[in-house]
Structure formats: structure tokens, C-alpha cells
Amino acid sequence: MSSRCRGQREESFERLFEAFYGDITAYVARRIATKDVDDVVAKVFAVAWRRFERIPEPPDDRLWLFGVARRCLSDHRRSGKRQLRLQIRLTNEPDAAPSRSEEHTSE
């Protein structure tokens, strides 16, 4: 990709970002904990950057971004559920490693 083409892509992406950042952030913020909003919004725009050539022309670009946001939110929720299940499982399992007192008694 030439520097001119790359520069045009960056300018176009910046316009897209500036036009929809607030709407996407508000959409995400209404659906998840405040502490996670920035991470999910960043993922939305990372997907948009990677797939920039696939983004439809206006006005469909906005709808496309909201679809990406919806999928990123789903991924985020699934990830949270997996982490919770792992934490519960690890809490309920006996330690696999011997404790310090067990190490000294087995020597």
C-alpha cells in the first residue's frame, strides 16, 4: 500500500471514528459495566480498521459499526462468563501443588 493510499485510508478512518465514536460509546455504555466500555469500544474500532475496505458506504457504515459493536459486546459477555466459571472451578478444586507444610513433611 502506497503512503498516499495509506494516508487516505487513515484520513477516512479518522472521519469515521470522529463521526461515530460518541454513538458507539453510548451504545456500549448502556449495555456493560463502565469499567469495560473503553476496551469494547477499542475492539469495535480495531475491527473497523482491519476490515476498513469492507465497511459499506454511508449511511450503511453506521449500521455496520453497530453490528460490530453488538458482536464485540457478545464476545465480551462470553469472555466474562468463561472467566467466572474458571474462577469458580479453581476455587472449588483442591490445590494441585503441595503446601509448604506438606513439602517439609515429605522430605
PDB file of N, CA, C and O in Angstrom, residues 43 57 103:
ATOM      1  N   LYS A  43     -12.133  -2.334  20.718  1.00  0.00           N
ATOM      2  CA  LYS A  43     -12.239  -3.518  19.860  1.00  0.00           C
ATOM      3  C   LYS A  43     -13.099  -3.241  18.634  1.00  0.00           C
ATOM      4  O   LYS A  43     -12.795  -3.704  17.537  1.00  0.00           O
ATOM      5  N   GLU A  57     -20.677   2.025   2.337  1.00  0.00           N
ATOM      6  CA  GLU A  57     -20.771   3.484   2.178  1.00  0.00           C
ATOM      7  C   GLU A  57     -21.866   4.034   3.097  1.00  0.00           C
ATOM      8  O   GLU A  57     -22.795   3.322   3.458  1.00  0.00           O
ATOM      9  N   GLU A 103       5.407 -29.962  51.987  1.00  0.00           N
ATOM     10  CA  GLU A 103       6.732 -30.146  51.395  1.00  0.00           C
ATOM     11  C   GLU A 103       7.746 -30.574  52.445  1.00  0.00           C
ATOM     12  O   GLU A 103       8.571 -31.433  52.217  1.00  0.00           O
TER      13      GLU A 103
END
